[in-house]
PDB file of C-alpha atoms and ligand atoms in Angstrom:
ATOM      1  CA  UNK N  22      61.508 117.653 119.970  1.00 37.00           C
ATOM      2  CA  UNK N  23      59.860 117.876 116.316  1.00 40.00           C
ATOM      3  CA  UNK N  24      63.619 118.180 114.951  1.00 43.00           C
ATOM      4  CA  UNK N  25      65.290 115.997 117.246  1.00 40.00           C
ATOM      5  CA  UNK N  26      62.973 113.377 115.812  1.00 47.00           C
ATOM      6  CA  UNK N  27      63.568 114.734 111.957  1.00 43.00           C
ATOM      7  CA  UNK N  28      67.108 114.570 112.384  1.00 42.00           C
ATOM      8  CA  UNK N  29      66.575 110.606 113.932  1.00 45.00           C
ATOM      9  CA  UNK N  30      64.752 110.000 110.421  1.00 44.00           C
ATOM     10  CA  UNK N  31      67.559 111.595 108.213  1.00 42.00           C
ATOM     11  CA  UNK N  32      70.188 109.890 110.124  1.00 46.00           C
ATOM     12  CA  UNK N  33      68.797 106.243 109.838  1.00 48.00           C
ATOM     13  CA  UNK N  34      67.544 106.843 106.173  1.00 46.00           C
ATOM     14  CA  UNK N  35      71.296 107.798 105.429  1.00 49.00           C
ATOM     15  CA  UNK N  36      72.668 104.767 107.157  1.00 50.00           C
ATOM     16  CA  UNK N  37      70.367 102.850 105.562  1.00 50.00           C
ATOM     17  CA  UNK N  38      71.167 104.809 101.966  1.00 48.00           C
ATOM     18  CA  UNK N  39      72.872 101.995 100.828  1.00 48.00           C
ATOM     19  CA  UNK N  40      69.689  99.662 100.886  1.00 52.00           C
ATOM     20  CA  UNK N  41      66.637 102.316 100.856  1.00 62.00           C
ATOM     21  CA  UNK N  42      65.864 102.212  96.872  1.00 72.00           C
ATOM     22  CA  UNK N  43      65.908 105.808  95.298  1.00 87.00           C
ATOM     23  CA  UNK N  44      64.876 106.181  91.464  1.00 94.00           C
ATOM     24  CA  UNK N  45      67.108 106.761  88.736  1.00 96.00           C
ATOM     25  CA  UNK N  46      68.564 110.446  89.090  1.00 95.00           C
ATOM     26  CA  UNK N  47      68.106 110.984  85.176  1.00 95.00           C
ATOM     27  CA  UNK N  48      64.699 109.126  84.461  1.00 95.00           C
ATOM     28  CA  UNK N  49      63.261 109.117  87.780  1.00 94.00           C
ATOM     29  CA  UNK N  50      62.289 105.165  87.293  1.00 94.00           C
ATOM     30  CA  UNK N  51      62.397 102.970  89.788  1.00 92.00           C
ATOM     31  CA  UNK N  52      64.869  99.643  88.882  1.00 87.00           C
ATOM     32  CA  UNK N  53      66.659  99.696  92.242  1.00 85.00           C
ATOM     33  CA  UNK N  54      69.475 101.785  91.106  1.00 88.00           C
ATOM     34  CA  UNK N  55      70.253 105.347  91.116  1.00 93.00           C
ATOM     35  CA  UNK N  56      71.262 105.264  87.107  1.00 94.00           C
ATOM     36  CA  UNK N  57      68.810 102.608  85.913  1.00 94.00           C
ATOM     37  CA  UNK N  58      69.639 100.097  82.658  1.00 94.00           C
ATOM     38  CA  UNK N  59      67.698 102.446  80.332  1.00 95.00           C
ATOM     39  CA  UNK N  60      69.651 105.478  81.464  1.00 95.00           C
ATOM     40  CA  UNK N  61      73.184 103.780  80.895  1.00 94.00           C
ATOM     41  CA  UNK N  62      71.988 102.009  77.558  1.00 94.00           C
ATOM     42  CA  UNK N  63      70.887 105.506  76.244  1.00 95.00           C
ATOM     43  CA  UNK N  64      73.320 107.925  77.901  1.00 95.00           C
ATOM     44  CA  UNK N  65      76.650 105.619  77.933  1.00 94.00           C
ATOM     45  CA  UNK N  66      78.577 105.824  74.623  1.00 90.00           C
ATOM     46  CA  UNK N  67      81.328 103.160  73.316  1.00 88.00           C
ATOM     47  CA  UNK N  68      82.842 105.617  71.041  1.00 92.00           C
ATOM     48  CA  UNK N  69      86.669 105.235  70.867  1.00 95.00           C
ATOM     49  CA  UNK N  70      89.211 107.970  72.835  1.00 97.00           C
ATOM     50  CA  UNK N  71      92.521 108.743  72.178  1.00 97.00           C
ATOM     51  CA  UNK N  72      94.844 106.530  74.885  1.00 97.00           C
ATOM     52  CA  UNK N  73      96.662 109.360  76.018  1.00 97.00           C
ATOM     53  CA  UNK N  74      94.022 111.919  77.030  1.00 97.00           C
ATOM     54  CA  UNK N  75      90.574 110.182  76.647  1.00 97.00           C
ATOM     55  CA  UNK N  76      89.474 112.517  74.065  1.00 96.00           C
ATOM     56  CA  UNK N  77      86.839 111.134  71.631  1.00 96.00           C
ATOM     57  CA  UNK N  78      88.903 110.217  68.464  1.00 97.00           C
ATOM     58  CA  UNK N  79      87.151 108.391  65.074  1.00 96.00           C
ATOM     59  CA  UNK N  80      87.565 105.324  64.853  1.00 96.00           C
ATOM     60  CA  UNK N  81      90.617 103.268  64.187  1.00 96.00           C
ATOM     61  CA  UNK N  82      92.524 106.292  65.597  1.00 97.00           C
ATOM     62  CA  UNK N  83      94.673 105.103  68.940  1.00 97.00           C
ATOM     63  CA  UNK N  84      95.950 108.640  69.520  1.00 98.00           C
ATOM     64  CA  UNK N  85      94.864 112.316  69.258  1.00 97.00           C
ATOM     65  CA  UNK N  86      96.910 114.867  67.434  1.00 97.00           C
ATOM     66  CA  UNK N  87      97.728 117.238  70.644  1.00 95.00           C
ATOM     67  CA  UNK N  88      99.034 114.031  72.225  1.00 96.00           C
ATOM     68  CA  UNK N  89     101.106 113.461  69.138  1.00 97.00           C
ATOM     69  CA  UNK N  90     102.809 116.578  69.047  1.00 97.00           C
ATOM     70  CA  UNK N  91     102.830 117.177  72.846  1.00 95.00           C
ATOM     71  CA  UNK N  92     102.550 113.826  75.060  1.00 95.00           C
ATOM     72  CA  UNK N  93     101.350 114.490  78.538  1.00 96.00           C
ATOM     73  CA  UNK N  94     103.171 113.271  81.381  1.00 96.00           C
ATOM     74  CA  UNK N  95     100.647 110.574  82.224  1.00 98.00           C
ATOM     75  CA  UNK N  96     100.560 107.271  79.962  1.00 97.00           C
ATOM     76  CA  UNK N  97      96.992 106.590  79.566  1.00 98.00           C
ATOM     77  CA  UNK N  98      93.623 108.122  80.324  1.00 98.00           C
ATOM     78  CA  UNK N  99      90.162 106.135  80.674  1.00 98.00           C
ATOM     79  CA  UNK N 100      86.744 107.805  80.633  1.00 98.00           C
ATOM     80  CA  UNK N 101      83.606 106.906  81.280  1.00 97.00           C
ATOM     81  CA  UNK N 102      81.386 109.570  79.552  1.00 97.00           C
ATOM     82  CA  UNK N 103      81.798 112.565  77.985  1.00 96.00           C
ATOM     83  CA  UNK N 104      81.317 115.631  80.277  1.00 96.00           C
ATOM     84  CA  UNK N 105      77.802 116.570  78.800  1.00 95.00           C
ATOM     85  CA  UNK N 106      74.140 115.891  79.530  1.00 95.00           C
ATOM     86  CA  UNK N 107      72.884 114.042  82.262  1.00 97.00           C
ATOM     87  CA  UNK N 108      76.487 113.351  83.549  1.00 97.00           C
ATOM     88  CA  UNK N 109      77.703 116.871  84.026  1.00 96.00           C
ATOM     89  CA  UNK N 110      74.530 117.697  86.023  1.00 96.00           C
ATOM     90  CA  UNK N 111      75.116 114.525  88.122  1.00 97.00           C
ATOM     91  CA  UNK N 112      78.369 115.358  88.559  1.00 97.00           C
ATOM     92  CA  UNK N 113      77.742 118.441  89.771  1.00 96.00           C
ATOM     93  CA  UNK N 114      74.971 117.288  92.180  1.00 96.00           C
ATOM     94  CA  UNK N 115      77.422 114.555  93.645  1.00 96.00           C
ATOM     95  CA  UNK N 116      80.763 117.440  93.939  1.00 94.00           C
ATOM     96  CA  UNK N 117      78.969 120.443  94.710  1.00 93.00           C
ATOM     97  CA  UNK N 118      75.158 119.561  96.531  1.00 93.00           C
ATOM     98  CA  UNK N 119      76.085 116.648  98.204  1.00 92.00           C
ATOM     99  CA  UNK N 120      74.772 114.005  96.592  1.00 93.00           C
ATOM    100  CA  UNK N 121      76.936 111.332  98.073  1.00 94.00           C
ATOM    101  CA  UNK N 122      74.278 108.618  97.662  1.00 93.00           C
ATOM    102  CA  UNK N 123      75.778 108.851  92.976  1.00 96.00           C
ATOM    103  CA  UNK N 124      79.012 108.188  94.524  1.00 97.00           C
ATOM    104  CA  UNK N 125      78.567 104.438  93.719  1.00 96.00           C
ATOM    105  CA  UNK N 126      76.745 104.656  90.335  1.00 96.00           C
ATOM    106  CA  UNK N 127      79.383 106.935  88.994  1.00 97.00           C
ATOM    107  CA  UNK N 128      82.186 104.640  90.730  1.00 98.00           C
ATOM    108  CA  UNK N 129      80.529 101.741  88.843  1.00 97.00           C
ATOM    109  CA  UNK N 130      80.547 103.890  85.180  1.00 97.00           C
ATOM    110  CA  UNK N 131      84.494 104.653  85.870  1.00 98.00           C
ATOM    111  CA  UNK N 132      84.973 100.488  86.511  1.00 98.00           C
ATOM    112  CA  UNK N 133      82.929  99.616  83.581  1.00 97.00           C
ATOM    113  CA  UNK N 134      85.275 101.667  81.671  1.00 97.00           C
ATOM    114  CA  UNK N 135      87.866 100.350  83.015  1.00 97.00           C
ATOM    115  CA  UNK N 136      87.405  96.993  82.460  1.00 96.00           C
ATOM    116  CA  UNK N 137      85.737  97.319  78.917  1.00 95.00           C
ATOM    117  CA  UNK N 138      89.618  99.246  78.334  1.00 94.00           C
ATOM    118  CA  UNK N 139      91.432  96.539  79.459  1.00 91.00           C
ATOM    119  CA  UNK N 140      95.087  96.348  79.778  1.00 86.00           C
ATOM    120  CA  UNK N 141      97.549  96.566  82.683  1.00 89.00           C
ATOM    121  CA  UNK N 142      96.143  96.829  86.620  1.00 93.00           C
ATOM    122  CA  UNK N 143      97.458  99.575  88.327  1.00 97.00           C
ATOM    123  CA  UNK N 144      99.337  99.127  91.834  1.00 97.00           C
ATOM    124  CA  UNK N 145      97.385 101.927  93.389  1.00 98.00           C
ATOM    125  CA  UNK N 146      94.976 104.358  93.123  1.00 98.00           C
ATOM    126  CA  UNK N 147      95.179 107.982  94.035  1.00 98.00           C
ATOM    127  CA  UNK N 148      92.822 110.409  94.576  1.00 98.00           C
ATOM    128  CA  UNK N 149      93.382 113.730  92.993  1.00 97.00           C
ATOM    129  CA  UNK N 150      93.432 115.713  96.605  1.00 97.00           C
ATOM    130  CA  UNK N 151      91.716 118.733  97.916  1.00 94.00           C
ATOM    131  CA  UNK N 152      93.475 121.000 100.042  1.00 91.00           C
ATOM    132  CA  UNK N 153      92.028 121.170 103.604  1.00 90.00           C
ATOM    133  CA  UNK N 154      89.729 124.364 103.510  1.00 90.00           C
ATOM    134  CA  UNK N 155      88.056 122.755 100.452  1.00 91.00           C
ATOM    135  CA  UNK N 156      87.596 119.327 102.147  1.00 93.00           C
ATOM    136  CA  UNK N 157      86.609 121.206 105.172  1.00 93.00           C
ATOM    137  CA  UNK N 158      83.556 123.451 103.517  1.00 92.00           C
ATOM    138  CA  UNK N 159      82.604 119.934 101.354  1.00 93.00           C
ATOM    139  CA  UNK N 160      83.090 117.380 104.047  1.00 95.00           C
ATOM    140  CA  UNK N 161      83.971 114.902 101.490  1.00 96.00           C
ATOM    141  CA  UNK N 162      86.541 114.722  98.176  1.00 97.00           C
ATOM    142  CA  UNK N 163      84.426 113.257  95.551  1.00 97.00           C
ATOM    143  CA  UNK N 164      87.395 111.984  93.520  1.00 98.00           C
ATOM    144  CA  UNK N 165      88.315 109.657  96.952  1.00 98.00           C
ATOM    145  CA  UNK N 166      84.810 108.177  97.365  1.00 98.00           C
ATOM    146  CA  UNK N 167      85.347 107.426  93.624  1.00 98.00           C
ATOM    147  CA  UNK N 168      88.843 106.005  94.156  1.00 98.00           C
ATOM    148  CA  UNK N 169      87.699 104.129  97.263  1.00 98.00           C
ATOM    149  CA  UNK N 170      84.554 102.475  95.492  1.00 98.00           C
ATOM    150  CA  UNK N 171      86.843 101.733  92.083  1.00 98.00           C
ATOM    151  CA  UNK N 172      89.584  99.945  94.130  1.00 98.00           C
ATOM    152  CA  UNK N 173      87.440  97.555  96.152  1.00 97.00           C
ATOM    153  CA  UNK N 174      85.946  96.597  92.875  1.00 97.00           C
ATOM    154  CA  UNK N 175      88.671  96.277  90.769  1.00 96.00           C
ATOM    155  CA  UNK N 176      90.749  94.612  93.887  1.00 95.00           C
ATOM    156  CA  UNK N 177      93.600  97.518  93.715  1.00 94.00           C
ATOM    157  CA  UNK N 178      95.317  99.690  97.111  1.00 97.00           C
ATOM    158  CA  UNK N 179      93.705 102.997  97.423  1.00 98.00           C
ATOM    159  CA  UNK N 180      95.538 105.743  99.516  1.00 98.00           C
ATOM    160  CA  UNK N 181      93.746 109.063  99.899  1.00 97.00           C
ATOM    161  CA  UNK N 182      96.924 110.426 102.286  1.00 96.00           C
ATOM    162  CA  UNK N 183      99.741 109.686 100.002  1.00 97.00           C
ATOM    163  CA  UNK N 184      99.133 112.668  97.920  1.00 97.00           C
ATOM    164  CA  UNK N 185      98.525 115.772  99.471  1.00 96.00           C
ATOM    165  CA  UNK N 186      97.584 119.209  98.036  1.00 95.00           C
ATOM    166  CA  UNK N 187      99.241 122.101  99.838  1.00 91.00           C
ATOM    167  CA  UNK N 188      97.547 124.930  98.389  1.00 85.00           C
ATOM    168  CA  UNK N 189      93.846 125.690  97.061  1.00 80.00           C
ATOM    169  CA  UNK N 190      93.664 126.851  93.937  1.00 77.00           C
ATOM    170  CA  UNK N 191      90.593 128.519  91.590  1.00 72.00           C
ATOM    171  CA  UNK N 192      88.983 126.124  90.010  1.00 72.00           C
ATOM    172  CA  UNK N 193      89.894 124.949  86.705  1.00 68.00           C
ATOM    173  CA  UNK N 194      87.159 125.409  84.823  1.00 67.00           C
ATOM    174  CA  UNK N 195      86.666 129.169  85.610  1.00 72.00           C
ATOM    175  CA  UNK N 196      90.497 129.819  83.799  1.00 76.00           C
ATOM    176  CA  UNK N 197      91.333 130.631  80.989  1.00 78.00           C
ATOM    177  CA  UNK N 198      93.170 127.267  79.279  1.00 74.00           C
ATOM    178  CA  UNK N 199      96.705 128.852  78.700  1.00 75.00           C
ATOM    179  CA  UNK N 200      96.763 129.883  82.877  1.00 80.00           C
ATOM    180  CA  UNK N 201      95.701 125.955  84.020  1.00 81.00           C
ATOM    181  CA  UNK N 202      99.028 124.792  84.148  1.00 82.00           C
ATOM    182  CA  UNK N 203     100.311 127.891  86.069  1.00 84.00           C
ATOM    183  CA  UNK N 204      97.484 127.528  88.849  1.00 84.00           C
ATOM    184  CA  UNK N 205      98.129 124.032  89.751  1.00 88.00           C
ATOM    185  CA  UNK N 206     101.987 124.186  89.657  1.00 89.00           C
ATOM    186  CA  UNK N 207     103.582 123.393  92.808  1.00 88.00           C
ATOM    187  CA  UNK N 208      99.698 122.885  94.391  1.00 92.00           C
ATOM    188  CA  UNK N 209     100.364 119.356  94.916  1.00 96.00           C
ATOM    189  CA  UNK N 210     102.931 117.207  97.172  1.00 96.00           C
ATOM    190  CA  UNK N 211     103.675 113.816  98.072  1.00 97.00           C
ATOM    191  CA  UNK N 212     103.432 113.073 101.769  1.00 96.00           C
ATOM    192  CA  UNK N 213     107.249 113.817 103.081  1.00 94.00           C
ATOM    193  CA  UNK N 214     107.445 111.192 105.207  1.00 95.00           C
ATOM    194  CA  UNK N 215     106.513 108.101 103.003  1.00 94.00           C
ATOM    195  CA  UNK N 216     108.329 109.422  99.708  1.00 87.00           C
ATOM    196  CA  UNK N 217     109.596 106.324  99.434  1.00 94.00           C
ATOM    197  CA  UNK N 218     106.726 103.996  98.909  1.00 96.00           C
ATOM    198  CA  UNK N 219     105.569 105.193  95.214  1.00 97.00           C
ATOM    199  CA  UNK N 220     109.165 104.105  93.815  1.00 97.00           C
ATOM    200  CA  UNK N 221     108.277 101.265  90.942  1.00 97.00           C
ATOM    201  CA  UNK N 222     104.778 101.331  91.386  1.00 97.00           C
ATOM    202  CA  UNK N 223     102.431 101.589  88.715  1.00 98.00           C
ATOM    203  CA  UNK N 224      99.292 104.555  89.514  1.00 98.00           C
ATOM    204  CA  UNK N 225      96.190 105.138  88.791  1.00 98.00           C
ATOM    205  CA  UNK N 226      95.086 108.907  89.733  1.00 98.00           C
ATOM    206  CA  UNK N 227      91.237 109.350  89.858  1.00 98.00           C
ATOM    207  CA  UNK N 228      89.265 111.991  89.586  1.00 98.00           C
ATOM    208  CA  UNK N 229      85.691 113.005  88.473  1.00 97.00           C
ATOM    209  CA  UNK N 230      86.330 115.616  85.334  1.00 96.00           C
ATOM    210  CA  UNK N 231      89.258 115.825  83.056  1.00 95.00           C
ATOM    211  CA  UNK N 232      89.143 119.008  81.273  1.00 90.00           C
ATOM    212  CA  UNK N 233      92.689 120.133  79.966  1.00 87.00           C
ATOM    213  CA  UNK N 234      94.442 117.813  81.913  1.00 91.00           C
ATOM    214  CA  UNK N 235      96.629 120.702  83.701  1.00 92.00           C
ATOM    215  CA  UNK N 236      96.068 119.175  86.935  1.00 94.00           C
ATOM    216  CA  UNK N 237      96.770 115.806  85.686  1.00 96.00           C
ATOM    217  CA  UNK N 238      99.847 116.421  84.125  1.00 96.00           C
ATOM    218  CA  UNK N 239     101.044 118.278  87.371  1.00 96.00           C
ATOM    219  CA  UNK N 240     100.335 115.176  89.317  1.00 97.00           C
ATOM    220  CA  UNK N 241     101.228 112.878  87.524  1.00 98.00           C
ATOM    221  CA  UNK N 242     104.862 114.407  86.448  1.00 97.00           C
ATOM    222  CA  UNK N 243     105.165 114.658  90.513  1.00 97.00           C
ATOM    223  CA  UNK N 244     104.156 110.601  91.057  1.00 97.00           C
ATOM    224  CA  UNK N 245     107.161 110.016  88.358  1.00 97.00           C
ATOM    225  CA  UNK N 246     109.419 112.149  90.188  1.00 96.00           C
ATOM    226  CA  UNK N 247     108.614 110.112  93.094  1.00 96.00           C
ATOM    227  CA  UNK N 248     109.404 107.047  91.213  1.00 97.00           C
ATOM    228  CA  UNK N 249     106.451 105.703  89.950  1.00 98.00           C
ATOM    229  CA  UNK N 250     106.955 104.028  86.642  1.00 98.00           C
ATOM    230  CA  UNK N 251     103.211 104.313  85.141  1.00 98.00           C
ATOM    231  CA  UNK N 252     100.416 106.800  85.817  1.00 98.00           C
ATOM    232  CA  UNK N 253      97.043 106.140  84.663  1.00 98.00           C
ATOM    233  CA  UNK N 254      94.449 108.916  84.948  1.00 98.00           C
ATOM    234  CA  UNK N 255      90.998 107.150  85.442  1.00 98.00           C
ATOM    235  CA  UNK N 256      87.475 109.932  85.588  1.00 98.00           C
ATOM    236  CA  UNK N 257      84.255 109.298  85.307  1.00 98.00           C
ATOM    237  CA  UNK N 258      84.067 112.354  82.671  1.00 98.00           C
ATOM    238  CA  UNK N 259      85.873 113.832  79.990  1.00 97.00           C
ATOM    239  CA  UNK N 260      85.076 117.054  78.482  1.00 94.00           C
ATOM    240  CA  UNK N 261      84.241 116.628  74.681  1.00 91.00           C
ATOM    241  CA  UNK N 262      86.907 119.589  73.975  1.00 77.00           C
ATOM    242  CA  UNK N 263      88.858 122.449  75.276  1.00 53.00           C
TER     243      UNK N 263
HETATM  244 ZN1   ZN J   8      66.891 106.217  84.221  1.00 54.46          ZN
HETATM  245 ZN1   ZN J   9      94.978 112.699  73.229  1.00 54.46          ZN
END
């Protein structure tokens, strides 16, 4: 009975999450918002990146050296933050504990971003896919409840079936930079059946980390394949360096 009646309570206050203030996940202060004003005045930088890859770049500088020598296939990158203290904690909380209820603070960092960058819309934005064990054990891709958040805000399509990833693969981080590329090649696929539909349209693919930009770059050389003229890679973090 006792749990029955917990599990009432945890299922309303979730369905409610959306209205039920929390504090501020860094601070802990209460301003109706899970990253309060402080927290985003103090933790948010403005600090220029290079266009290509998002790296931070001094200023004046449009473009890194590494995307000088060695352009990625995708045409422009926009971060939020850099991967580092509180956001890579946050992150973490929101991919790997559950902590669905940052989903919307972290989608609003990524459209802040995006609007302070300017430029063209996309068409479309895609989520960077899991394959289906991963979504299985997580219940949830983080990158699509970004995606999903981003587009109604920005008034863009969002697809999270378009792109599919056929295999699971280690995860980045815990490789070695030179074997990145190698692990995600091939991973990813676009649905067979609506090849078609990507064919002049310009993309956004979102995600929550960029680290070498392996996965990216796989993706993204894939959407152009497919026909897509543009791909934009939009995250909510980039890390500072390789
Ligand atoms: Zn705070
Ligand atoms: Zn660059």
């Amino acid at each position: 009975m006792l749990s029955t009646r917990w599990l009432g309570v945890a299922s309303a206050r979730a369905a409610l999450g959306g209205w039920l203030a929390s504090p501020c996940a860094v601070c802990r202060s209460w301003d109706g918002s899970r990253l309060c004003r402080a927290c985003v005045a103090r933790f948010v930088s403005q600090a220029p990146r290079c266009e290509r890859c998002a790296i931070g770049v001094p200023a004046g500088v449009a473009v890194c050296g590494a995307c000088l020598r060695d352009a990625p296939s995708y045409d422009r990158s926009i971060a939020a933050v850099d991967y580092d203290h509180p956001w890579d904690a946050l992150i973490a909380a929101f991919k790997f504990h559950g902590a669905l209820d940052l989903a919307s603070a972290l989608a609003q960092r990524l459209v802040a971003a995006v609007e302070a960058a300017g430029g063209v819309r996309p068409d479309l934005l895609l989520p960077v896919p899991l394959g289906p064990a991963r979504l299985a054990e997580r219940g949830y891709n983080q990158a699509w409840e970004l995606a999903r958040r981003a587009a109604r805000a920005l008034d863009c399509r969002s697809d999270a079936r378009l792109l599919l990833r056929i295999r699971d693969t280690p995860q980045q981080l815990a490789l070695p930079r030179a074997r990145r590329a190698a692990n995600v090649r091939g991973a990813f696929l676009v649905e067979p059946r609506r090849s078609g539909e990507l064919r002049g349209l310009h993309v956004a693919l979102v995600d929550d980390v960029l680290t070498t930009g392996a996965t990216a770059a796989e993706i993204a050389g894939l959407l152009k394949q497919s026909g897509a003229t543009r791909v934009q890679v939009w995250v909510v973090a980039r890390t500072p360096k390789d």
